[in-house]
mmCIF file of N, CA and C in Angstrom:
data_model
loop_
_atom_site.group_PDB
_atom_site.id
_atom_site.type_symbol
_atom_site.label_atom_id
_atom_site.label_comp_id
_atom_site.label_asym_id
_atom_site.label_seq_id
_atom_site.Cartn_x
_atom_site.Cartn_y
_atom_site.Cartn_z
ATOM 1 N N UNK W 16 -21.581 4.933 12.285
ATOM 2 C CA UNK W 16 -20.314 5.609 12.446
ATOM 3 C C UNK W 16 -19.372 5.160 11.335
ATOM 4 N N UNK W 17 -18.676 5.922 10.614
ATOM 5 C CA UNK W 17 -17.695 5.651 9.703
ATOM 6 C C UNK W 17 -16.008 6.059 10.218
ATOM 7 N N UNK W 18 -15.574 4.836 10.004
ATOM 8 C CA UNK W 18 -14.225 4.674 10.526
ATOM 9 C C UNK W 18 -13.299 4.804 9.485
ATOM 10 N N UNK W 19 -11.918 5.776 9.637
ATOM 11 C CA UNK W 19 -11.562 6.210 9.135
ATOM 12 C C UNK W 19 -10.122 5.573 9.703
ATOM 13 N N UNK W 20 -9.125 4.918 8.959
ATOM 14 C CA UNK W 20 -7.920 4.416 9.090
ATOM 15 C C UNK W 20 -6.791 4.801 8.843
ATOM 16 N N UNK W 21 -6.402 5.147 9.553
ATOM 17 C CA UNK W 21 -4.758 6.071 8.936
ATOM 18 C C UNK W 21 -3.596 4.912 9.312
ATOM 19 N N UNK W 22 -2.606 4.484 8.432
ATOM 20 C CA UNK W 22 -1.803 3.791 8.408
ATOM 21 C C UNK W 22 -0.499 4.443 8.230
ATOM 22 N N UNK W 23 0.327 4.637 9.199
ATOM 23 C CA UNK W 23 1.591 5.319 9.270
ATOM 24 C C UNK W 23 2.768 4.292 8.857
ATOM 25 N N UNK W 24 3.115 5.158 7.642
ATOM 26 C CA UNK W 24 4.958 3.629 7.551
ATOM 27 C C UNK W 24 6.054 4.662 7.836
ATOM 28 N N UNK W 25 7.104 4.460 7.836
ATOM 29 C CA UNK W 25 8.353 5.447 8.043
ATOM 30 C C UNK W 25 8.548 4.941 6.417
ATOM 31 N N UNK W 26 9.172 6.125 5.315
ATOM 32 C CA UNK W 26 10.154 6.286 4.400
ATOM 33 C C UNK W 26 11.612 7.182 4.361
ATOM 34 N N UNK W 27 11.972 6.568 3.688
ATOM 35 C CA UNK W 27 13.376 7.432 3.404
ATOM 36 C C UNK W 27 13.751 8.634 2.805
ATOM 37 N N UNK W 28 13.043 8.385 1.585
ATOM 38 C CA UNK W 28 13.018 9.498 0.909
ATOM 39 C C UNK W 28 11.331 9.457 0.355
ATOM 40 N N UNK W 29 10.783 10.838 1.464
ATOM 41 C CA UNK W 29 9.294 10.989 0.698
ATOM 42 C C UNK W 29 9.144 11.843 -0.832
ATOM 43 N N UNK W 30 10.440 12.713 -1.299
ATOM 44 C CA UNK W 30 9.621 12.321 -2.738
ATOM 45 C C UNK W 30 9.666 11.847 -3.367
ATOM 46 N N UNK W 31 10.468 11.047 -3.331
ATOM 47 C CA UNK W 31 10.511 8.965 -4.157
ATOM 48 C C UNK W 31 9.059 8.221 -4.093
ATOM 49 N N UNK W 32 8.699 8.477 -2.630
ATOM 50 C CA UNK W 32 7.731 7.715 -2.350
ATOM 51 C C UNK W 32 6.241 8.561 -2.550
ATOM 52 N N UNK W 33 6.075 9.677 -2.788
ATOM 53 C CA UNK W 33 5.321 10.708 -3.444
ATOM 54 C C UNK W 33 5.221 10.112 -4.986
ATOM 55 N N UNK W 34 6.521 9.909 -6.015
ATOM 56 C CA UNK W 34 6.488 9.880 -7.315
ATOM 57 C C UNK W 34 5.660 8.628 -7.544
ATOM 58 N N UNK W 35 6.203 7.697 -6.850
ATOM 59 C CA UNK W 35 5.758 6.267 -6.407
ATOM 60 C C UNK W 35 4.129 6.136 -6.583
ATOM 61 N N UNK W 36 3.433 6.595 -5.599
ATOM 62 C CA UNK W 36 2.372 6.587 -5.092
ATOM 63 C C UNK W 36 1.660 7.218 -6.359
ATOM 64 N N UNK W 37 1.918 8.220 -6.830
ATOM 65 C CA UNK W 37 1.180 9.114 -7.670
ATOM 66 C C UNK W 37 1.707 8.434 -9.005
ATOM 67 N N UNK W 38 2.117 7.344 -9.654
ATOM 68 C CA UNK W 38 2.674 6.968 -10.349
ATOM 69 C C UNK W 38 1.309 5.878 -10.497
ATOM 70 N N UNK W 39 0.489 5.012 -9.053
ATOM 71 C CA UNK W 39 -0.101 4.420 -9.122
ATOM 72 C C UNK W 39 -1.445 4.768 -9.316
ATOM 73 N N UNK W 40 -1.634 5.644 -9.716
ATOM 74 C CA UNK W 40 -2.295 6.716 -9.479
ATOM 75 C C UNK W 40 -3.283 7.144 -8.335
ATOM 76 N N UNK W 41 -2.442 7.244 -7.703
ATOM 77 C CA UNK W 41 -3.130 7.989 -6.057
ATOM 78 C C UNK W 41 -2.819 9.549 -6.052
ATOM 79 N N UNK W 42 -3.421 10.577 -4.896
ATOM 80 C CA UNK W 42 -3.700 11.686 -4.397
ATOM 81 C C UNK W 42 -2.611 11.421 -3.300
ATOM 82 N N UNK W 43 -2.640 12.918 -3.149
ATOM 83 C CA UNK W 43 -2.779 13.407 -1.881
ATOM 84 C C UNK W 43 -3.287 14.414 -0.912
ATOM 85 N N UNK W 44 -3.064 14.649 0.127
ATOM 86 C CA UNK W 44 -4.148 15.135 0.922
ATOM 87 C C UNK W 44 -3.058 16.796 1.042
ATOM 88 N N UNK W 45 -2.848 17.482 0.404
ATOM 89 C CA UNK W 45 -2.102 18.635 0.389
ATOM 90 C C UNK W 45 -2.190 19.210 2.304
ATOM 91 N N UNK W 46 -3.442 19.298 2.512
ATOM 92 C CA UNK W 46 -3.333 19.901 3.952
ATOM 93 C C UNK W 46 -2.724 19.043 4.950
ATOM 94 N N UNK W 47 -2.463 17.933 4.906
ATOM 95 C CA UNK W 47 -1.553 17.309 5.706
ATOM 96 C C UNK W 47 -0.553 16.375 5.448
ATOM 97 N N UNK W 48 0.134 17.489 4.598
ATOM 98 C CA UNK W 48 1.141 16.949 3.745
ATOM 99 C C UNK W 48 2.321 18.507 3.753
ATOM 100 N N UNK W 49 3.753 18.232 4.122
ATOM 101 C CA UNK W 49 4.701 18.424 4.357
ATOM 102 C C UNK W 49 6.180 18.541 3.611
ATOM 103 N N UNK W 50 7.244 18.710 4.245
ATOM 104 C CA UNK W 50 8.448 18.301 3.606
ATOM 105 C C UNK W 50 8.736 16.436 4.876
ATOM 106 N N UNK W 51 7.921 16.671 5.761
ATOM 107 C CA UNK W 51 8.289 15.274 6.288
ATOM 108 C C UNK W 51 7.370 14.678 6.385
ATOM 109 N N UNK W 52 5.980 14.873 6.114
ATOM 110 C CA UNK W 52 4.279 14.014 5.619
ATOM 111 C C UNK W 52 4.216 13.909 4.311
ATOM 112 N N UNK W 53 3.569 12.650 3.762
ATOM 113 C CA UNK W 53 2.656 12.655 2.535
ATOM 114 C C UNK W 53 1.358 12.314 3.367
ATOM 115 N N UNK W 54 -0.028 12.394 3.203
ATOM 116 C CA UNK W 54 -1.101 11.893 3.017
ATOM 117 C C UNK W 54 -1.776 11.465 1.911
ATOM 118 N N UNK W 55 -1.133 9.651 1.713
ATOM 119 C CA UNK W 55 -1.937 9.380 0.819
ATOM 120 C C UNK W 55 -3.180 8.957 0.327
ATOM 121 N N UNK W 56 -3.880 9.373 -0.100
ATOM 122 C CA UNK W 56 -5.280 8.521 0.074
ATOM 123 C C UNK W 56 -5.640 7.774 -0.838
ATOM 124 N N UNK W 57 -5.855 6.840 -0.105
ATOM 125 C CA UNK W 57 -5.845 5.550 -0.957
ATOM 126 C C UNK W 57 -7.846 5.111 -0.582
ATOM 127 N N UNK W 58 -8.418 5.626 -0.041
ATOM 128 C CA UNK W 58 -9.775 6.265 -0.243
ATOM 129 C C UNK W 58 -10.395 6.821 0.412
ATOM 130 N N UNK W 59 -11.751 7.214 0.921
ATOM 131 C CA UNK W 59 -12.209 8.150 1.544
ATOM 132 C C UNK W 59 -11.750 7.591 2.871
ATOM 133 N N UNK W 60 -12.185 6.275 3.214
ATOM 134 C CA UNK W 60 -11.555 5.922 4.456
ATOM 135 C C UNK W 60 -10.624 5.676 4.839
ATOM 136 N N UNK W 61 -9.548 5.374 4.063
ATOM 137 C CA UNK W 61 -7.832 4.517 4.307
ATOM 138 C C UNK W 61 -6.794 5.808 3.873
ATOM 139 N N UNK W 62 -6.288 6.339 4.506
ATOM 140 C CA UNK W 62 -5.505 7.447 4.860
ATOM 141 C C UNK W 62 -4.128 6.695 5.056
ATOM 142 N N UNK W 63 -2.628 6.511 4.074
ATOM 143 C CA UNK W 63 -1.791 6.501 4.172
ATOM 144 C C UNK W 63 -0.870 7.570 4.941
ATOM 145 N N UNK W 64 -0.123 7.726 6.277
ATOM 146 C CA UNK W 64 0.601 8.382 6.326
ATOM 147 C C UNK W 64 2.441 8.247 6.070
ATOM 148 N N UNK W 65 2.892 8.509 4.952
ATOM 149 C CA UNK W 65 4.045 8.270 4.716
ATOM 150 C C UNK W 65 5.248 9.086 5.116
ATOM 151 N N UNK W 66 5.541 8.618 6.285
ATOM 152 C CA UNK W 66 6.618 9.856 7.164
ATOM 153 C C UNK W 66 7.673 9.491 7.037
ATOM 154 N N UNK W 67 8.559 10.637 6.711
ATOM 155 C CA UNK W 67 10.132 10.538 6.808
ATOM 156 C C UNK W 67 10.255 9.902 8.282
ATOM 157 N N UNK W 68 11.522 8.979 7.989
ATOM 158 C CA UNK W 68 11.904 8.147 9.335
ATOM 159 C C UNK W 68 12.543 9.213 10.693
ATOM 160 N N UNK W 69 13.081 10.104 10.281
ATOM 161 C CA UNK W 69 13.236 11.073 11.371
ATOM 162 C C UNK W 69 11.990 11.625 12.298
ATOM 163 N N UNK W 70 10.676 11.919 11.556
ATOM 164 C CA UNK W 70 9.980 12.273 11.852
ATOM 165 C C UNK W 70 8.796 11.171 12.439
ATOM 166 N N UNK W 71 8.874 10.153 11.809
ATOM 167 C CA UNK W 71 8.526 8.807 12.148
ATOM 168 C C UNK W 71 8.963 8.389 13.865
ATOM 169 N N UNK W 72 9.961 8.298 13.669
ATOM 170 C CA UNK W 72 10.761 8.496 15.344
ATOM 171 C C UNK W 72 10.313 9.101 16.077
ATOM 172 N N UNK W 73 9.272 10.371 16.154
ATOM 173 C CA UNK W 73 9.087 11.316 16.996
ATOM 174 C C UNK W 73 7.643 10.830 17.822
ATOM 175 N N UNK W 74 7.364 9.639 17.214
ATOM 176 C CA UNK W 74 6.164 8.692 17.868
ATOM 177 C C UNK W 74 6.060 7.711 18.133
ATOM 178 N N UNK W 75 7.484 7.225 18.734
ATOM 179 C CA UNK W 75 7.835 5.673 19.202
ATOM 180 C C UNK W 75 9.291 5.871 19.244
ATOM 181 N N UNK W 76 9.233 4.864 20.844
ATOM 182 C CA UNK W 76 10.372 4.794 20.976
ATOM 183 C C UNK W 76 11.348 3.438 20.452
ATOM 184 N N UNK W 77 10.514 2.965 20.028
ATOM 185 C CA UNK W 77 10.832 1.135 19.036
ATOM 186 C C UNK W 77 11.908 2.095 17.670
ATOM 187 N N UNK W 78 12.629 0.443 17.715
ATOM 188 C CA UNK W 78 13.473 0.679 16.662
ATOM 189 C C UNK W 78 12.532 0.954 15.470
ATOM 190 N N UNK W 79 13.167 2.009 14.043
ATOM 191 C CA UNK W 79 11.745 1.592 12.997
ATOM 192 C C UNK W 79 12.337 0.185 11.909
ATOM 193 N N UNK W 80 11.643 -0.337 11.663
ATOM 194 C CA UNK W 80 11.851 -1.352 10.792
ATOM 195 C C UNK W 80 12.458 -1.325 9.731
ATOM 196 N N UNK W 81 13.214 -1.951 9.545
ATOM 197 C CA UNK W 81 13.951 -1.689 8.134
ATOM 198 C C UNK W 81 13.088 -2.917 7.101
ATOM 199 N N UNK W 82 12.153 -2.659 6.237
ATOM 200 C CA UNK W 82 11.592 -3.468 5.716
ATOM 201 C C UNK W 82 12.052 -3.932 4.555
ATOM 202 N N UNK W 83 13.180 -3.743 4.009
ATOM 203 C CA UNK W 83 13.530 -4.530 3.140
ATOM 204 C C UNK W 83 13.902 -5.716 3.846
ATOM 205 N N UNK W 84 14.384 -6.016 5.304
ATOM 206 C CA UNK W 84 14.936 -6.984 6.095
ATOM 207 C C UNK W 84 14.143 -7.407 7.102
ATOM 208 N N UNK W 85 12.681 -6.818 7.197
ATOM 209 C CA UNK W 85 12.003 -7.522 8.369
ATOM 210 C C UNK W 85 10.396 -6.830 7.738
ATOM 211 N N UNK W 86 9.950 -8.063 7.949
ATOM 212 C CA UNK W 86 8.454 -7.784 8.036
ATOM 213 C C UNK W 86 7.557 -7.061 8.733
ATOM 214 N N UNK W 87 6.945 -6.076 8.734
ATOM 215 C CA UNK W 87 6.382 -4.826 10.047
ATOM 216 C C UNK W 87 4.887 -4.980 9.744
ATOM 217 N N UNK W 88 4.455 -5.251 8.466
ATOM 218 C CA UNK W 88 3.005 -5.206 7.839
ATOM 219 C C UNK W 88 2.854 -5.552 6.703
ATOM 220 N N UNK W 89 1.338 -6.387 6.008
ATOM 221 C CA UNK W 89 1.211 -6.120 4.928
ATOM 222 C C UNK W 89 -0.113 -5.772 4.719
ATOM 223 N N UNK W 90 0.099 -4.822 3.831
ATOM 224 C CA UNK W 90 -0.982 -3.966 3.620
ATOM 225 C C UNK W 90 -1.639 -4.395 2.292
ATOM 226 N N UNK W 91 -2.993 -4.772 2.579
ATOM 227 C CA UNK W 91 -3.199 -5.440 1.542
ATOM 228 C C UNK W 91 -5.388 -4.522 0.909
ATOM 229 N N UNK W 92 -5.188 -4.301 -0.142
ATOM 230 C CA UNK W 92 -5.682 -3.670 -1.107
ATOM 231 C C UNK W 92 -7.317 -4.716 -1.817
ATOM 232 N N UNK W 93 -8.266 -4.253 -1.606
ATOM 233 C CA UNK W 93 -8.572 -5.049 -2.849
ATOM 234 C C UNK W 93 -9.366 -4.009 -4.339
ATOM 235 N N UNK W 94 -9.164 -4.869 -5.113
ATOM 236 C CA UNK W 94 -9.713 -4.677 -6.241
ATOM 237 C C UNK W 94 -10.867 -5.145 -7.110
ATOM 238 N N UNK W 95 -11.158 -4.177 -8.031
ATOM 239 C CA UNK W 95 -12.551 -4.399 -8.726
ATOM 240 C C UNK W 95 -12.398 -5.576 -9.462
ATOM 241 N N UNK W 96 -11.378 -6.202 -9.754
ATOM 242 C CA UNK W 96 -11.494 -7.014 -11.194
ATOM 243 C C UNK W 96 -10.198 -7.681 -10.882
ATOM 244 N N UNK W 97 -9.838 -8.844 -11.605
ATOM 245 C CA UNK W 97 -8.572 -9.547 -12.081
ATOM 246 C C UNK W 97 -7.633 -8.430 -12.783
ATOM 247 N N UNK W 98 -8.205 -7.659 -13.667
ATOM 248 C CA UNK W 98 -7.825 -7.034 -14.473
ATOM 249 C C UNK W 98 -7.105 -5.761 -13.794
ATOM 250 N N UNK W 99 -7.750 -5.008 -13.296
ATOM 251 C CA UNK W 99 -7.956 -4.012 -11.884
ATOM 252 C C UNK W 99 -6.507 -4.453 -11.341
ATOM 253 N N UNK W 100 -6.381 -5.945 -10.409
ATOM 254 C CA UNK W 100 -5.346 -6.234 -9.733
ATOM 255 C C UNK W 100 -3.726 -6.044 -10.862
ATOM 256 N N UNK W 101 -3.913 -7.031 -11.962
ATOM 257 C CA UNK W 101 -3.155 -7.020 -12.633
ATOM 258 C C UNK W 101 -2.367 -5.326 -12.747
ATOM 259 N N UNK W 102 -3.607 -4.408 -13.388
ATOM 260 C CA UNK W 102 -3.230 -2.774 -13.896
ATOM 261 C C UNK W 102 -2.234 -2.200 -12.823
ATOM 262 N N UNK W 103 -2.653 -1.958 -11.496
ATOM 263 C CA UNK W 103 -2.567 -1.465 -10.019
ATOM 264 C C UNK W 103 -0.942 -2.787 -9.819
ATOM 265 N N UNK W 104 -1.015 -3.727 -9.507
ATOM 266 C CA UNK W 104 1.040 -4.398 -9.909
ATOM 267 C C UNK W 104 1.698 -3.728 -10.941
ATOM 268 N N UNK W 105 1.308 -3.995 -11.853
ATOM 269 C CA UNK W 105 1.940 -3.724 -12.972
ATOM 270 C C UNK W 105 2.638 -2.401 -13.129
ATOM 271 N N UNK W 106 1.725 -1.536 -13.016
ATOM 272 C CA UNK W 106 2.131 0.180 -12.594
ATOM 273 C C UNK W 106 3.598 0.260 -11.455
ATOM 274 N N UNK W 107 2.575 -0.762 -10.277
ATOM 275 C CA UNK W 107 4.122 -0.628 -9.269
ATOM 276 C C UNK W 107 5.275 -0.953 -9.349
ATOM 277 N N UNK W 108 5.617 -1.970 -10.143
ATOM 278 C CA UNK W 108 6.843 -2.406 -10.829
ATOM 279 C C UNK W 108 7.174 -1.920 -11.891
ATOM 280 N N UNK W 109 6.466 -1.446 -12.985
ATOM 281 C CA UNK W 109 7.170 0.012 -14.002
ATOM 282 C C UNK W 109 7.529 0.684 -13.109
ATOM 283 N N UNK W 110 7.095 1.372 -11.635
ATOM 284 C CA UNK W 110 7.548 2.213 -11.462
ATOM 285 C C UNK W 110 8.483 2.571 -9.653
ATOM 286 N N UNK W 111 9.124 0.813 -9.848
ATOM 287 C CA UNK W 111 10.532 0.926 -9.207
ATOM 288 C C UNK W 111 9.885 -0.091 -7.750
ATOM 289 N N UNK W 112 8.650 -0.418 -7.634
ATOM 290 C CA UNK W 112 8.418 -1.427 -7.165
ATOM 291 C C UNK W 112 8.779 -2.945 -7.073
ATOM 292 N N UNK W 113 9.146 -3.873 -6.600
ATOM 293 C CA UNK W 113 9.391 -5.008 -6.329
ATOM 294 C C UNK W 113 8.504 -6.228 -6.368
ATOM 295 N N UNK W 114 8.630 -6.917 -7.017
ATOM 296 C CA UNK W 114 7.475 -8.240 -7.110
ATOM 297 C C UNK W 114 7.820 -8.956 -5.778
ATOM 298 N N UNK W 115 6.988 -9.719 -4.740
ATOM 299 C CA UNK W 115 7.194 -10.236 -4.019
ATOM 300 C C UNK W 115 5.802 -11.352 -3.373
ATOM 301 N N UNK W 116 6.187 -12.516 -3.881
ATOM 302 C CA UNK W 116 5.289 -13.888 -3.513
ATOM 303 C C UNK W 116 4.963 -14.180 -4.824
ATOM 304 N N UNK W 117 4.107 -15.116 -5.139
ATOM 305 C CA UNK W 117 3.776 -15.835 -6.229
ATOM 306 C C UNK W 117 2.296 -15.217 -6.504
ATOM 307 N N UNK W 118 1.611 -14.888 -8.122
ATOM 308 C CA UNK W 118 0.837 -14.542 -8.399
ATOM 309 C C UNK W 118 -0.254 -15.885 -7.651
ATOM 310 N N UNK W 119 -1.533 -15.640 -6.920
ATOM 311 C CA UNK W 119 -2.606 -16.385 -6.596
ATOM 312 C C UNK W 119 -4.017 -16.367 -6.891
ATOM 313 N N UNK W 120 -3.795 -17.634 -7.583
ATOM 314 C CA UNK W 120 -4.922 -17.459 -8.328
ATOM 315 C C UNK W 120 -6.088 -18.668 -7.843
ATOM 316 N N UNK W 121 -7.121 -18.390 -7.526
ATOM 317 C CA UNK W 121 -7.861 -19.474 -7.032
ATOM 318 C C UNK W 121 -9.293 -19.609 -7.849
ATOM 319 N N UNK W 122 -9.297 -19.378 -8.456
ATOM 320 C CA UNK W 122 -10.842 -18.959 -9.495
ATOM 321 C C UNK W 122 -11.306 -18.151 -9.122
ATOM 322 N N UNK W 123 -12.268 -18.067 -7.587
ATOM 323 C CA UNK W 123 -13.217 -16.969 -7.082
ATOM 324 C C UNK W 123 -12.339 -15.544 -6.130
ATOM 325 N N UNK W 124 -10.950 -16.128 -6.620
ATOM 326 C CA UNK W 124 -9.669 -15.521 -5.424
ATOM 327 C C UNK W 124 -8.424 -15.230 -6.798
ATOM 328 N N UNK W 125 -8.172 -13.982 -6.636
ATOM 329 C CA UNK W 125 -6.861 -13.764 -7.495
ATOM 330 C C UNK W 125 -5.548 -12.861 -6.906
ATOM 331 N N UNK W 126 -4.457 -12.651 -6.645
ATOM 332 C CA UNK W 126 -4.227 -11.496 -6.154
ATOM 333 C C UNK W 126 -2.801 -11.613 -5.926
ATOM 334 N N UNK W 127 -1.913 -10.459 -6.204
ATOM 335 C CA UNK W 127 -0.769 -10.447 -6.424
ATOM 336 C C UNK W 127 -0.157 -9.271 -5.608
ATOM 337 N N UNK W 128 0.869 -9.171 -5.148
ATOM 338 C CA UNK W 128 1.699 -8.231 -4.538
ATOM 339 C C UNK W 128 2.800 -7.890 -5.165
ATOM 340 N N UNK W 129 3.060 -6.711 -4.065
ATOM 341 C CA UNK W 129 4.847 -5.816 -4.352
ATOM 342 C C UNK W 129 5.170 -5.410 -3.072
ATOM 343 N N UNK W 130 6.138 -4.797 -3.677
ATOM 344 C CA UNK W 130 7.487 -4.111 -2.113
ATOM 345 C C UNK W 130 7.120 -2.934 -3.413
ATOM 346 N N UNK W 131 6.885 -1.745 -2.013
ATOM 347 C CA UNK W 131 7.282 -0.144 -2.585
ATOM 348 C C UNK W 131 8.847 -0.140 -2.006
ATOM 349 N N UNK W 132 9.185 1.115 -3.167
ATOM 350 C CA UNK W 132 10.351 1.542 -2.722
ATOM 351 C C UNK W 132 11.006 1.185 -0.977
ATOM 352 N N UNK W 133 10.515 1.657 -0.097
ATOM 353 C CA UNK W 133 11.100 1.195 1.204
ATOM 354 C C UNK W 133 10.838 -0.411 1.510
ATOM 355 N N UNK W 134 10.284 -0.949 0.686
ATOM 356 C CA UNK W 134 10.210 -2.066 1.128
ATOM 357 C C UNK W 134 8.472 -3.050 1.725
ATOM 358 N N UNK W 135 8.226 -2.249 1.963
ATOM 359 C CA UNK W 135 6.547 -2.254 2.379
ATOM 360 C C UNK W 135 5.417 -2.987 1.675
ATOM 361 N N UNK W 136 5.446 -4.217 2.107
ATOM 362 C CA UNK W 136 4.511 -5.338 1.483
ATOM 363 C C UNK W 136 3.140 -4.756 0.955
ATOM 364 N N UNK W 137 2.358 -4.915 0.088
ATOM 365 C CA UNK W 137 1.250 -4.877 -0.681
ATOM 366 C C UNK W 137 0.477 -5.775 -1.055
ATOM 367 N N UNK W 138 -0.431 -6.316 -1.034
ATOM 368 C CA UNK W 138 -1.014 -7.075 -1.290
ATOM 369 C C UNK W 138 -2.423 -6.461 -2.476
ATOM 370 N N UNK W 139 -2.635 -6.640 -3.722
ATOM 371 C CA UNK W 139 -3.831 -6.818 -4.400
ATOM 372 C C UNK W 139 -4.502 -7.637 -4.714
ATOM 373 N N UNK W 140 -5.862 -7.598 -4.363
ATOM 374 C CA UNK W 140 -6.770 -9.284 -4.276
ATOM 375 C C UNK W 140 -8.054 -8.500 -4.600
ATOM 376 N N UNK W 141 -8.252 -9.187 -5.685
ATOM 377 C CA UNK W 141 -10.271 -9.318 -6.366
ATOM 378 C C UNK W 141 -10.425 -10.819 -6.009
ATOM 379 N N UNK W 142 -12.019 -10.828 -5.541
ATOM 380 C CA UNK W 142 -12.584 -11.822 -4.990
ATOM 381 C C UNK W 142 -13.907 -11.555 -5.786
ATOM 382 N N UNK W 143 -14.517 -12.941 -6.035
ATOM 383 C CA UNK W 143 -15.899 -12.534 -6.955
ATOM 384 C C UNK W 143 -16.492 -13.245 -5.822
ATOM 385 N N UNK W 144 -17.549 -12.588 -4.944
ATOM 386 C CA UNK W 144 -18.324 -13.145 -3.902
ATOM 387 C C UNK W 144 -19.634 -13.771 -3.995
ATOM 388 N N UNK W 145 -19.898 -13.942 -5.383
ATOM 389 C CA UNK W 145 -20.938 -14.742 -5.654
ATOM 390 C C UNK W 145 -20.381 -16.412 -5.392
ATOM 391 N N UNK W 146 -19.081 -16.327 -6.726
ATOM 392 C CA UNK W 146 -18.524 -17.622 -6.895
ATOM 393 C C UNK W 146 -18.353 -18.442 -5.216
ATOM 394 N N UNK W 147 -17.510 -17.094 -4.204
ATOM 395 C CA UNK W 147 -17.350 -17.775 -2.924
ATOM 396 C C UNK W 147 -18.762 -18.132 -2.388
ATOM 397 N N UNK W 148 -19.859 -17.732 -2.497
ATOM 398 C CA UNK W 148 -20.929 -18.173 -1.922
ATOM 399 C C UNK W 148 -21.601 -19.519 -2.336
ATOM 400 N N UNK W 149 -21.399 -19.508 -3.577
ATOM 401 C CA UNK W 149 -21.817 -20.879 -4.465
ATOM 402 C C UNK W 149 -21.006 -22.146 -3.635
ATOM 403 N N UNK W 150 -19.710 -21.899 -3.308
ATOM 404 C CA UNK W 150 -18.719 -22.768 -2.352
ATOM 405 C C UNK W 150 -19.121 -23.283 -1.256
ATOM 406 N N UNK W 151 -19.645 -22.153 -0.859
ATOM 407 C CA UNK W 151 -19.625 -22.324 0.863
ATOM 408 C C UNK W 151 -21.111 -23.343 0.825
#
């Protein structure tokens, strides 16, 4: 069975967060995508849903998070390469993203984050799983 993950955040303004996304260079899923949906896909299995906060609201009755001021998730990514991680930050902060934590680097472990526009933790991490096996 293949499991398929859809991760819903509330945004403010989705075509900020459209330019954003497609800036990193991601898709989207046009058929379920809106003036108050993006579907981003971030791959065959991991399905971003990026909903305007009005519309966000219409599926919980919880306050929504204001994530520049509170932690809700971090969504964390991995990558092919050191290099890979580096490209994929780098992009997000040219393009209005936020650096947030200290670059980590562990030899067989590398991986760096951002805040998108609303605030929304990221995490990018390449792991070489040979090196971790040689460890263990």
């Amino acid at each position: 069975m293949s499991t398929k993950i859809f991760i819903n955040l509330p945004v403010r303004d989705l075509p900020r967060s459209r330019d954003f996304f497609t800036k990193l260079g991601y898709s989207f899923d046009p058929q379920f995508s809106d003036e108050n949906a993006a579907s981003l896909v971030i791959s065959d299995n991991i399905i971003v849903m990026l909903l305007v906060e009005s519309f966000y609201g219409t599926f919980t009755k919880k306050k929504i998070a204001d994530a520049h001021e509170t932690s809700e998730v971090m969504i964390a990514l991995s990558a092919d390469s050191r290099e890979q991680v580096d490209e994929l930050v780098d992009r997000a902060l040219a393009s209005g993203g936020q650096p947030t934590g200290e670059t980590q680097d562990h030899g067989f472990m590398y991986g760096r984050a951002f805040e998108d526009p609303d605030g929304h933790h990221w995490e990018v991490t390449w792991m070489d799983m040979s090196a971790m096996q040689e460890q263990s």
